[in-house]
Coordinates of C-alpha atoms in Angstrom, one line a residue:
R1 CA 44.7 90.1 -19.9
H2 CA 43.9 93.7 -19.2
A3 CA 46.4 96.3 -17.9
A4 CA 46.9 96.4 -14.1
G5 CA 45.0 99.3 -12.5
D6 CA 46.3 101.4 -9.7
A7 CA 43.7 100.1 -7.2
R8 CA 43.1 96.7 -5.6
A9 CA 40.5 95.2 -3.4
T10 CA 40.7 92.2 -1.2
I11 CA 37.9 90.1 0.1
V12 CA 38.4 87.7 3.0
A13 CA 35.9 84.9 3.0
G14 CA 35.4 81.6 4.9
G15 CA 33.4 80.0 2.1
R16 CA 31.5 80.4 -1.1
D17 CA 28.6 82.3 0.3
E18 CA 30.8 84.9 2.1
M19 CA 32.8 85.3 -1.1
I20 CA 29.7 85.9 -3.2
A21 CA 28.4 88.4 -0.6
G22 CA 31.8 90.2 -0.6
L23 CA 31.9 90.4 -4.4
R24 CA 28.3 91.7 -4.5
G25 CA 29.2 94.3 -1.9
L26 CA 32.3 95.3 -3.8
A27 CA 30.3 95.7 -7.0
E28 CA 27.8 97.9 -5.1
G29 CA 30.5 100.1 -3.7
N30 CA 30.1 98.8 -0.1
D31 CA 33.6 99.3 1.4
E32 CA 32.7 97.2 4.5
T33 CA 32.9 94.0 2.5
A34 CA 36.4 94.6 1.0
S35 CA 39.7 96.0 1.9
R36 CA 40.9 98.6 -0.7
D37 CA 44.5 99.6 -1.4
R38 CA 45.7 102.1 -3.9
R39 CA 49.1 100.4 -4.2
L40 CA 50.3 96.9 -3.3
S41 CA 53.9 97.9 -3.1
G42 CA 55.3 98.6 0.4
A43 CA 52.8 97.9 3.1
G44 CA 54.5 94.8 4.2
M45 CA 54.3 92.8 1.0
A46 CA 56.8 89.9 1.1
F47 CA 58.0 87.5 -1.6
V48 CA 58.9 84.1 -0.3
F49 CA 61.2 82.0 -2.5
G50 CA 61.4 78.2 -2.0
G51 CA 64.1 75.7 -2.2
Q52 CA 64.4 72.4 -4.1
G53 CA 61.5 70.0 -4.0
P54 CA 58.5 71.6 -5.7
Q55 CA 59.9 71.3 -9.2
W56 CA 58.2 69.1 -11.8
W57 CA 58.8 68.3 -15.4
G58 CA 55.9 70.5 -16.7
M59 CA 56.7 73.6 -14.6
A60 CA 56.7 77.1 -16.3
R61 CA 55.3 76.0 -19.7
G62 CA 52.2 78.1 -19.5
L63 CA 54.0 81.3 -18.5
L64 CA 56.7 80.7 -21.1
A65 CA 54.0 80.7 -23.7
A66 CA 51.9 83.5 -22.3
S67 CA 54.2 86.0 -20.6
P68 CA 56.9 87.9 -22.6
V69 CA 58.3 89.2 -19.3
F70 CA 58.7 85.7 -17.8
R71 CA 60.1 84.3 -21.1
G72 CA 62.6 87.1 -21.2
V73 CA 64.0 86.3 -17.8
I74 CA 64.1 82.6 -18.6
E75 CA 66.0 83.3 -21.9
R76 CA 68.4 85.6 -20.1
C77 CA 69.0 82.9 -17.4
D78 CA 69.5 80.3 -20.2
R79 CA 72.3 82.5 -21.7
E80 CA 73.9 83.0 -18.4
F81 CA 73.8 79.3 -17.5
A82 CA 75.3 78.5 -20.9
R83 CA 78.5 80.4 -19.8
H84 CA 79.0 77.9 -17.0
G85 CA 77.8 74.5 -18.4
E86 CA 76.7 72.6 -21.4
W87 CA 72.9 72.3 -20.8
S88 CA 70.1 74.6 -21.9
L89 CA 67.5 75.8 -19.4
L90 CA 64.9 76.2 -22.2
A91 CA 65.6 72.7 -23.4
E92 CA 65.2 71.3 -19.9
L93 CA 61.9 73.1 -19.3
G94 CA 60.6 71.8 -22.6
R95 CA 61.5 68.1 -22.1
D96 CA 58.7 65.5 -21.7
E97 CA 58.3 63.6 -18.4
R98 CA 60.4 60.6 -19.4
E99 CA 63.3 62.7 -20.5
S100 CA 63.1 65.4 -17.8
R101 CA 66.3 66.0 -15.7
L102 CA 64.5 68.4 -13.3
N103 CA 64.9 65.7 -10.6
E104 CA 68.7 66.1 -10.9
T105 CA 70.0 68.8 -8.4
R106 CA 72.4 70.3 -10.9
V107 CA 69.5 71.1 -13.2
A108 CA 66.7 71.5 -10.7
Q109 CA 68.3 74.3 -8.5
P110 CA 69.2 76.6 -11.4
A111 CA 65.8 76.0 -13.0
L112 CA 64.0 76.8 -9.8
F113 CA 66.0 79.9 -9.4
A114 CA 65.1 81.0 -12.9
V115 CA 61.4 80.2 -12.6
Q116 CA 61.2 82.2 -9.3
A117 CA 63.2 85.1 -10.8
G118 CA 60.8 85.1 -13.7
L119 CA 57.7 85.0 -11.5
A120 CA 59.0 87.9 -9.5
A121 CA 59.6 89.9 -12.7
V122 CA 56.0 89.2 -13.8
W123 CA 54.6 90.3 -10.5
E124 CA 56.8 93.4 -10.5
S125 CA 55.6 94.2 -14.1
W126 CA 52.1 94.2 -12.7
G127 CA 53.1 96.7 -10.0
V128 CA 53.4 94.2 -7.2
V129 CA 56.7 95.1 -5.5
P130 CA 57.8 93.4 -2.3
A131 CA 58.9 95.3 0.8
R132 CA 61.0 92.3 1.8
C133 CA 62.2 89.0 0.4
V134 CA 63.1 85.8 2.0
G135 CA 64.2 82.5 0.6
H136 CA 65.3 79.0 1.5
S137 CA 68.1 77.1 -0.2
V138 CA 68.4 78.1 -3.8
G139 CA 65.4 80.5 -3.1
E140 CA 67.8 82.6 -1.1
I141 CA 69.5 83.5 -4.4
A142 CA 66.2 84.5 -6.1
A143 CA 65.3 86.5 -3.0
A144 CA 68.7 88.3 -3.1
L145 CA 68.3 89.1 -6.8
T146 CA 64.7 90.4 -6.3
A147 CA 65.8 92.5 -3.3
G148 CA 68.6 94.0 -5.4
A149 CA 71.4 92.5 -3.3
L150 CA 72.9 90.6 -6.3
S151 CA 73.3 91.4 -9.9
F152 CA 71.5 89.2 -12.4
E153 CA 74.8 87.8 -13.6
D154 CA 76.0 87.0 -10.1
A155 CA 72.7 85.5 -9.1
C156 CA 72.7 83.2 -12.1
T157 CA 76.3 82.2 -11.4
G158 CA 75.5 81.4 -7.8
A159 CA 72.4 79.4 -8.7
F160 CA 74.2 77.4 -11.4
H161 CA 77.2 76.5 -9.2
R162 CA 75.1 75.9 -6.1
G163 CA 73.1 73.2 -8.0
R164 CA 76.3 71.7 -9.4
T165 CA 78.0 71.6 -6.0
M166 CA 74.9 70.3 -4.1
D167 CA 74.5 67.6 -6.8
R168 CA 78.1 66.4 -6.2
A169 CA 77.6 66.4 -2.4
S170 CA 74.3 64.5 -2.5
T171 CA 75.7 61.7 -4.6
H172 CA 78.1 61.0 -1.7
G173 CA 75.5 61.0 1.0
A174 CA 76.5 64.4 2.3

């Protein structure tokens, strides 16, 4: 919970012992055990946004409670989605397992978009800025938003209607 610094270190380890040795070396100032970088942005950092499938009824709850940046994006998505339909993203993310509709494409795809947009905003608030973005399925919309190719409003509209359209198509075996 401390502020992000302007320097990072990375340790690559094949197991516990190597990780401990790397951390000890880093603490002792041994640059041979860690890769140091003054900035994470640029330098080939990529954000990869996924499609439908990894959603689950309990997703995003910890970040909604702990991260004002994440919660702000989710609340903003909730307002945008309300312009197009009659369900609430915040309500869907708060449902218990029995009542969850995150297995329904019309809800899952916009929710996944929103969670990924929120995660990207959290990372960016920490100074982690991608040099490139790529996405699959509804993740393409989150990637386009993060890359600056779509406005927030257009991305939300696209995600909402993509989920609705794909839901209609999937119910007919398409």
